[in-house]
């Protein structure tokens, strides 16, 4: 049975297909960045507020209408409106976030959308792209597939549950194929599973410290390989740490802010 593994990232996501023997990363095959092997984690909306595109097609729409593209939803999914409103890093995003029933939601074209629905729409796009890639290669995905989506190990429980809800809705959106299972695993555990599969780790290594720095989150997880079950991709995390709002995008922002301050000083602005 075919398994889709989706590394759902803050800025970009990646899809790998495993047929039980070989593992292959899917190239979205776009004209903007051919060979990039990533899906920008963005969703584009129409002027009426409908979700109309995701990934690279959404990026293309955003070039002409930047306020109709929503990105970095992974940073604030599952959070209350107060948490989002009081975080300057989220307030700098280029779209409007409003309160509805105490929760933070996107407002575009007079319509509101919860972040879970935006994530489901994006992940559905990734799954469809994976199916299209298989069919272009003449591979029959079969009547059902497995889907595994990663999430930050340092997420708060309410964020994990929000992501779980978003992932659980993928079969409702992608009706052209059946799903044997749709589930989540922590990103550091996925890294350990891959390293074991590639022969970079062995069972004798026993304990592994994984440091996962992404665009939005920084995770550290000490994994007991002796407790790792590769068949179900589960492992016991002995110790966990990190920062759910410290990633590459924050570093980029700090650098840009510093450069702007230097320019203002130089130009006496």
mmCIF file of C-alpha atoms in Angstrom:
data_model
loop_
_atom_site.group_PDB
_atom_site.id
_atom_site.type_symbol
_atom_site.label_atom_id
_atom_site.label_comp_id
_atom_site.label_asym_id
_atom_site.label_seq_id
_atom_site.Cartn_x
_atom_site.Cartn_y
_atom_site.Cartn_z
ATOM 1 C CA UNK A 1 0.000 0.000 0.000
ATOM 2 C CA UNK A 2 1.222 3.492 -0.848
ATOM 3 C CA UNK A 3 2.057 5.834 2.040
ATOM 4 C CA UNK A 4 2.317 9.600 1.703
ATOM 5 C CA UNK A 5 4.572 11.267 4.246
ATOM 6 C CA UNK A 6 3.997 15.021 4.494
ATOM 7 C CA UNK A 7 6.446 17.276 6.305
ATOM 8 C CA UNK A 8 4.079 20.167 6.952
ATOM 9 C CA UNK A 9 6.281 23.209 7.397
ATOM 10 C CA UNK A 10 5.689 26.819 8.370
ATOM 11 C CA UNK A 11 7.058 28.193 5.089
ATOM 12 C CA UNK A 12 7.421 25.126 2.865
ATOM 13 C CA UNK A 13 6.256 21.531 2.966
ATOM 14 C CA UNK A 14 7.579 18.332 1.429
ATOM 15 C CA UNK A 15 5.916 15.123 0.255
ATOM 16 C CA UNK A 16 7.569 11.707 0.121
ATOM 17 C CA UNK A 17 5.944 8.563 -1.279
ATOM 18 C CA UNK A 18 6.786 5.129 0.146
ATOM 19 C CA UNK A 19 5.594 1.990 -1.668
ATOM 20 C CA UNK A 20 6.869 -0.451 0.950
ATOM 21 C CA UNK A 21 10.328 -0.663 -0.575
ATOM 22 C CA UNK A 22 11.507 2.629 -2.075
ATOM 23 C CA UNK A 23 11.120 6.172 -0.818
ATOM 24 C CA UNK A 24 10.816 9.067 -3.256
ATOM 25 C CA UNK A 25 10.393 12.797 -2.696
ATOM 26 C CA UNK A 26 7.779 14.326 -5.014
ATOM 27 C CA UNK A 27 8.749 17.314 -7.157
ATOM 28 C CA UNK A 28 5.708 19.609 -7.626
ATOM 29 C CA UNK A 29 7.018 20.373 -11.129
ATOM 30 C CA UNK A 30 6.366 24.104 -11.264
ATOM 31 C CA UNK A 31 7.695 26.723 -13.654
ATOM 32 C CA UNK A 32 8.634 29.199 -10.925
ATOM 33 C CA UNK A 33 11.192 27.003 -9.173
ATOM 34 C CA UNK A 34 11.671 23.740 -11.096
ATOM 35 C CA UNK A 35 13.292 20.974 -9.098
ATOM 36 C CA UNK A 36 12.613 22.683 -5.771
ATOM 37 C CA UNK A 37 10.867 19.602 -4.306
ATOM 38 C CA UNK A 38 8.874 21.796 -1.906
ATOM 39 C CA UNK A 39 5.304 23.031 -1.706
ATOM 40 C CA UNK A 40 5.016 26.589 -0.342
ATOM 41 C CA UNK A 41 2.711 26.353 2.681
ATOM 42 C CA UNK A 42 0.332 29.023 1.435
ATOM 43 C CA UNK A 43 -3.310 29.196 0.415
ATOM 44 C CA UNK A 44 -4.802 31.814 -1.934
ATOM 45 C CA UNK A 45 -8.312 33.216 -1.633
ATOM 46 C CA UNK A 46 -10.627 34.846 -4.134
ATOM 47 C CA UNK A 47 -11.817 38.400 -3.574
ATOM 48 C CA UNK A 48 -15.055 36.852 -2.242
ATOM 49 C CA UNK A 49 -13.140 34.914 0.413
ATOM 50 C CA UNK A 50 -13.174 31.424 -1.122
ATOM 51 C CA UNK A 51 -10.060 29.223 -0.976
ATOM 52 C CA UNK A 52 -9.039 28.797 -4.613
ATOM 53 C CA UNK A 53 -5.411 27.602 -4.743
ATOM 54 C CA UNK A 54 -2.539 26.284 -2.636
ATOM 55 C CA UNK A 55 1.196 25.780 -2.996
ATOM 56 C CA UNK A 56 2.877 27.223 -6.079
ATOM 57 C CA UNK A 57 -0.391 28.279 -7.782
ATOM 58 C CA UNK A 58 -1.165 30.299 -4.628
ATOM 59 C CA UNK A 59 2.272 31.923 -4.781
ATOM 60 C CA UNK A 60 1.539 33.005 -8.358
ATOM 61 C CA UNK A 61 -1.743 34.592 -7.242
ATOM 62 C CA UNK A 62 0.049 36.301 -4.374
ATOM 63 C CA UNK A 63 2.434 38.080 -6.742
ATOM 64 C CA UNK A 64 -0.497 40.076 -8.096
ATOM 65 C CA UNK A 65 -2.716 40.086 -4.986
ATOM 66 C CA UNK A 66 -0.523 39.617 -1.880
ATOM 67 C CA UNK A 67 -3.361 40.327 0.558
ATOM 68 C CA UNK A 68 -5.293 37.351 -0.787
ATOM 69 C CA UNK A 69 -2.628 34.827 0.268
ATOM 70 C CA UNK A 70 -2.438 33.301 3.747
ATOM 71 C CA UNK A 71 0.828 31.810 4.990
ATOM 72 C CA UNK A 72 2.424 30.652 8.256
ATOM 73 C CA UNK A 73 -0.905 29.375 9.612
ATOM 74 C CA UNK A 74 1.055 26.652 11.399
ATOM 75 C CA UNK A 75 2.363 29.313 13.790
ATOM 76 C CA UNK A 76 -1.004 30.201 15.297
ATOM 77 C CA UNK A 77 -3.307 27.241 14.703
ATOM 78 C CA UNK A 78 -5.012 26.159 17.916
ATOM 79 C CA UNK A 79 -4.300 29.438 19.712
ATOM 80 C CA UNK A 80 -6.846 31.794 21.205
ATOM 81 C CA UNK A 81 -7.385 35.202 19.680
ATOM 82 C CA UNK A 82 -5.780 36.888 22.697
ATOM 83 C CA UNK A 83 -2.599 34.852 22.243
ATOM 84 C CA UNK A 84 -2.416 35.773 18.580
ATOM 85 C CA UNK A 85 -3.315 39.446 19.049
ATOM 86 C CA UNK A 86 -0.612 39.908 21.679
ATOM 87 C CA UNK A 87 2.154 38.345 19.585
ATOM 88 C CA UNK A 88 3.898 40.972 17.400
ATOM 89 C CA UNK A 89 5.405 38.257 15.192
ATOM 90 C CA UNK A 90 1.948 37.100 14.119
ATOM 91 C CA UNK A 91 0.579 40.644 13.816
ATOM 92 C CA UNK A 92 3.206 41.320 11.124
ATOM 93 C CA UNK A 93 1.627 38.782 8.769
ATOM 94 C CA UNK A 94 0.095 40.303 5.649
ATOM 95 C CA UNK A 95 -3.505 39.244 6.251
ATOM 96 C CA UNK A 96 -6.166 40.115 8.792
ATOM 97 C CA UNK A 97 -6.781 37.890 11.798
ATOM 98 C CA UNK A 98 -10.023 38.501 13.708
ATOM 99 C CA UNK A 99 -11.828 37.058 16.707
ATOM 100 C CA UNK A 100 -14.758 34.693 16.364
ATOM 101 C CA UNK A 101 -16.084 32.840 19.406
ATOM 102 C CA UNK A 102 -12.827 33.577 21.212
ATOM 103 C CA UNK A 103 -10.730 32.005 18.472
ATOM 104 C CA UNK A 104 -8.385 33.536 15.940
ATOM 105 C CA UNK A 105 -9.586 33.281 12.354
ATOM 106 C CA UNK A 106 -8.605 34.630 8.942
ATOM 107 C CA UNK A 107 -10.781 37.368 7.447
ATOM 108 C CA UNK A 108 -10.668 37.736 3.657
ATOM 109 C CA UNK A 109 -13.378 39.025 1.351
ATOM 110 C CA UNK A 110 -15.775 39.476 4.241
ATOM 111 C CA UNK A 111 -15.582 35.780 5.174
ATOM 112 C CA UNK A 112 -13.822 34.124 8.086
ATOM 113 C CA UNK A 113 -11.978 30.808 7.997
ATOM 114 C CA UNK A 114 -10.545 28.887 10.935
ATOM 115 C CA UNK A 115 -6.864 27.955 10.550
ATOM 116 C CA UNK A 116 -7.653 24.231 10.620
ATOM 117 C CA UNK A 117 -9.718 24.543 7.426
ATOM 118 C CA UNK A 118 -6.895 26.453 5.724
ATOM 119 C CA UNK A 119 -4.463 23.689 6.689
ATOM 120 C CA UNK A 120 -6.844 20.962 5.486
ATOM 121 C CA UNK A 121 -7.187 22.730 2.137
ATOM 122 C CA UNK A 122 -3.407 22.982 1.784
ATOM 123 C CA UNK A 123 -2.735 19.369 2.782
ATOM 124 C CA UNK A 124 -5.477 18.215 0.411
ATOM 125 C CA UNK A 125 -3.637 20.020 -2.377
ATOM 126 C CA UNK A 126 -0.403 18.217 -1.461
ATOM 127 C CA UNK A 127 -2.135 14.813 -1.485
ATOM 128 C CA UNK A 128 -3.676 15.510 -4.892
ATOM 129 C CA UNK A 129 -0.294 16.569 -6.251
ATOM 130 C CA UNK A 130 1.164 13.293 -4.972
ATOM 131 C CA UNK A 131 -1.557 11.275 -6.694
ATOM 132 C CA UNK A 132 -1.012 13.204 -9.933
ATOM 133 C CA UNK A 133 2.737 12.567 -9.736
ATOM 134 C CA UNK A 134 2.188 8.817 -9.349
ATOM 135 C CA UNK A 135 -0.199 8.698 -12.279
ATOM 136 C CA UNK A 136 2.202 10.663 -14.510
ATOM 137 C CA UNK A 137 4.737 7.935 -13.809
ATOM 138 C CA UNK A 138 2.214 5.203 -14.608
ATOM 139 C CA UNK A 139 1.954 4.083 -10.976
ATOM 140 C CA UNK A 140 -1.450 2.961 -9.716
ATOM 141 C CA UNK A 141 -1.843 4.211 -6.126
ATOM 142 C CA UNK A 142 -4.517 1.582 -5.502
ATOM 143 C CA UNK A 143 -7.928 2.135 -3.953
ATOM 144 C CA UNK A 144 -6.559 3.435 -0.639
ATOM 145 C CA UNK A 145 -3.468 5.149 0.708
ATOM 146 C CA UNK A 146 -1.938 5.927 4.092
ATOM 147 C CA UNK A 147 -1.105 9.523 4.990
ATOM 148 C CA UNK A 148 1.310 10.544 7.740
ATOM 149 C CA UNK A 149 1.721 14.242 8.630
ATOM 150 C CA UNK A 150 4.404 15.593 10.956
ATOM 151 C CA UNK A 151 3.941 18.253 13.621
ATOM 152 C CA UNK A 152 6.322 20.088 15.998
ATOM 153 C CA UNK A 153 7.124 18.071 19.098
ATOM 154 C CA UNK A 154 6.996 21.210 21.234
ATOM 155 C CA UNK A 155 3.448 22.152 20.234
ATOM 156 C CA UNK A 156 1.052 22.828 23.082
ATOM 157 C CA UNK A 157 -1.675 20.205 23.437
ATOM 158 C CA UNK A 158 -4.359 22.517 22.029
ATOM 159 C CA UNK A 159 -2.215 23.011 18.906
ATOM 160 C CA UNK A 160 -1.696 19.265 18.517
ATOM 161 C CA UNK A 161 -5.431 18.716 18.719
ATOM 162 C CA UNK A 162 -6.062 21.483 16.182
ATOM 163 C CA UNK A 163 -3.591 19.941 13.718
ATOM 164 C CA UNK A 164 -5.139 16.523 14.380
ATOM 165 C CA UNK A 165 -8.535 17.935 13.484
ATOM 166 C CA UNK A 166 -7.197 19.504 10.287
ATOM 167 C CA UNK A 167 -5.461 16.303 9.188
ATOM 168 C CA UNK A 168 -8.526 14.220 10.023
ATOM 169 C CA UNK A 169 -10.591 16.200 7.505
ATOM 170 C CA UNK A 170 -8.368 15.362 4.521
ATOM 171 C CA UNK A 171 -10.526 12.353 3.445
ATOM 172 C CA UNK A 172 -13.591 14.626 3.409
ATOM 173 C CA UNK A 173 -11.831 16.967 0.995
ATOM 174 C CA UNK A 174 -9.991 14.467 -1.224
ATOM 175 C CA UNK A 175 -12.785 12.150 -2.301
ATOM 176 C CA UNK A 176 -11.107 10.708 -5.393
ATOM 177 C CA UNK A 177 -9.275 8.051 -3.374
ATOM 178 C CA UNK A 178 -9.820 6.087 -0.182
ATOM 179 C CA UNK A 179 -7.708 6.391 2.964
ATOM 180 C CA UNK A 180 -6.574 3.423 5.026
ATOM 181 C CA UNK A 181 -5.216 5.744 7.731
ATOM 182 C CA UNK A 182 -4.486 9.418 8.299
ATOM 183 C CA UNK A 183 -2.343 10.236 11.315
ATOM 184 C CA UNK A 184 0.272 12.458 12.937
ATOM 185 C CA UNK A 185 3.791 11.882 14.234
ATOM 186 C CA UNK A 186 6.215 14.370 15.825
ATOM 187 C CA UNK A 187 8.801 15.783 13.419
ATOM 188 C CA UNK A 188 11.856 14.571 15.411
ATOM 189 C CA UNK A 189 10.453 11.022 15.492
ATOM 190 C CA UNK A 190 10.077 11.142 11.705
ATOM 191 C CA UNK A 191 13.750 12.153 11.482
ATOM 192 C CA UNK A 192 14.821 9.154 13.561
ATOM 193 C CA UNK A 193 12.694 6.778 11.470
ATOM 194 C CA UNK A 194 14.295 8.106 8.276
ATOM 195 C CA UNK A 195 17.812 7.833 9.702
ATOM 196 C CA UNK A 196 17.161 4.213 10.692
ATOM 197 C CA UNK A 197 15.699 3.404 7.274
ATOM 198 C CA UNK A 198 18.736 4.968 5.550
ATOM 199 C CA UNK A 199 21.202 3.099 7.760
ATOM 200 C CA UNK A 200 22.551 6.262 9.407
ATOM 201 C CA UNK A 201 21.448 4.964 12.807
ATOM 202 C CA UNK A 202 21.337 1.472 14.245
ATOM 203 C CA UNK A 203 19.494 -0.135 17.131
ATOM 204 C CA UNK A 204 22.758 -0.209 19.081
ATOM 205 C CA UNK A 205 22.828 3.607 19.143
ATOM 206 C CA UNK A 206 19.904 3.455 21.589
ATOM 207 C CA UNK A 207 19.554 7.150 22.496
ATOM 208 C CA UNK A 208 19.396 9.947 19.927
ATOM 209 C CA UNK A 209 19.084 13.689 20.496
ATOM 210 C CA UNK A 210 17.233 15.333 17.610
ATOM 211 C CA UNK A 211 17.437 19.099 17.074
ATOM 212 C CA UNK A 212 14.894 20.220 14.499
ATOM 213 C CA UNK A 213 15.085 23.865 13.494
ATOM 214 C CA UNK A 214 12.354 24.913 11.100
ATOM 215 C CA UNK A 215 11.033 28.201 9.807
ATOM 216 C CA UNK A 216 8.658 28.629 12.728
ATOM 217 C CA UNK A 217 9.633 26.233 15.511
ATOM 218 C CA UNK A 218 12.704 24.846 17.251
ATOM 219 C CA UNK A 219 12.341 21.322 18.685
ATOM 220 C CA UNK A 220 14.655 19.132 20.683
ATOM 221 C CA UNK A 221 13.745 15.556 21.540
ATOM 222 C CA UNK A 222 15.713 12.766 23.176
ATOM 223 C CA UNK A 223 14.470 9.519 21.639
ATOM 224 C CA UNK A 224 14.911 6.017 23.017
ATOM 225 C CA UNK A 225 15.471 3.936 19.868
ATOM 226 C CA UNK A 226 14.854 0.817 21.896
ATOM 227 C CA UNK A 227 11.249 1.968 22.248
ATOM 228 C CA UNK A 228 10.867 2.859 18.553
ATOM 229 C CA UNK A 229 8.383 0.838 16.531
ATOM 230 C CA UNK A 230 9.125 1.432 12.851
ATOM 231 C CA UNK A 231 5.915 -0.266 11.731
ATOM 232 C CA UNK A 232 3.778 2.387 13.385
ATOM 233 C CA UNK A 233 6.463 5.128 13.554
ATOM 234 C CA UNK A 234 6.100 5.695 17.280
ATOM 235 C CA UNK A 235 8.814 6.275 19.844
ATOM 236 C CA UNK A 236 9.077 7.226 23.483
ATOM 237 C CA UNK A 237 10.429 10.709 23.936
ATOM 238 C CA UNK A 238 12.522 10.731 27.106
ATOM 239 C CA UNK A 239 12.926 14.490 27.199
ATOM 240 C CA UNK A 240 11.468 17.290 25.125
ATOM 241 C CA UNK A 241 12.338 20.954 24.776
ATOM 242 C CA UNK A 242 12.209 23.789 22.329
ATOM 243 C CA UNK A 243 10.451 26.996 21.413
ATOM 244 C CA UNK A 244 7.240 26.969 19.412
ATOM 245 C CA UNK A 245 7.803 30.523 18.128
ATOM 246 C CA UNK A 246 11.507 30.535 17.299
ATOM 247 C CA UNK A 247 12.516 29.533 13.806
ATOM 248 C CA UNK A 248 14.166 30.670 10.614
ATOM 249 C CA UNK A 249 11.430 33.195 9.809
ATOM 250 C CA UNK A 250 12.053 34.901 13.177
ATOM 251 C CA UNK A 251 15.765 35.045 12.440
ATOM 252 C CA UNK A 252 15.058 36.480 8.982
ATOM 253 C CA UNK A 253 12.828 39.129 10.555
ATOM 254 C CA UNK A 254 15.475 40.119 13.106
ATOM 255 C CA UNK A 255 18.086 40.464 10.366
ATOM 256 C CA UNK A 256 15.758 42.564 8.203
ATOM 257 C CA UNK A 257 14.846 44.785 11.170
ATOM 258 C CA UNK A 258 18.544 45.302 11.913
ATOM 259 C CA UNK A 259 19.323 46.169 8.285
ATOM 260 C CA UNK A 260 16.454 48.671 8.178
ATOM 261 C CA UNK A 261 17.681 50.316 11.374
ATOM 262 C CA UNK A 262 21.193 50.619 9.907
ATOM 263 C CA UNK A 263 19.794 52.163 6.722
ATOM 264 C CA UNK A 264 17.740 54.648 8.725
ATOM 265 C CA UNK A 265 20.854 55.662 10.679
ATOM 266 C CA UNK A 266 22.934 56.003 7.510
ATOM 267 C CA UNK A 267 20.258 58.048 5.743
ATOM 268 C CA UNK A 268 19.424 60.051 8.875
ATOM 269 C CA UNK A 269 15.751 59.063 8.619
#
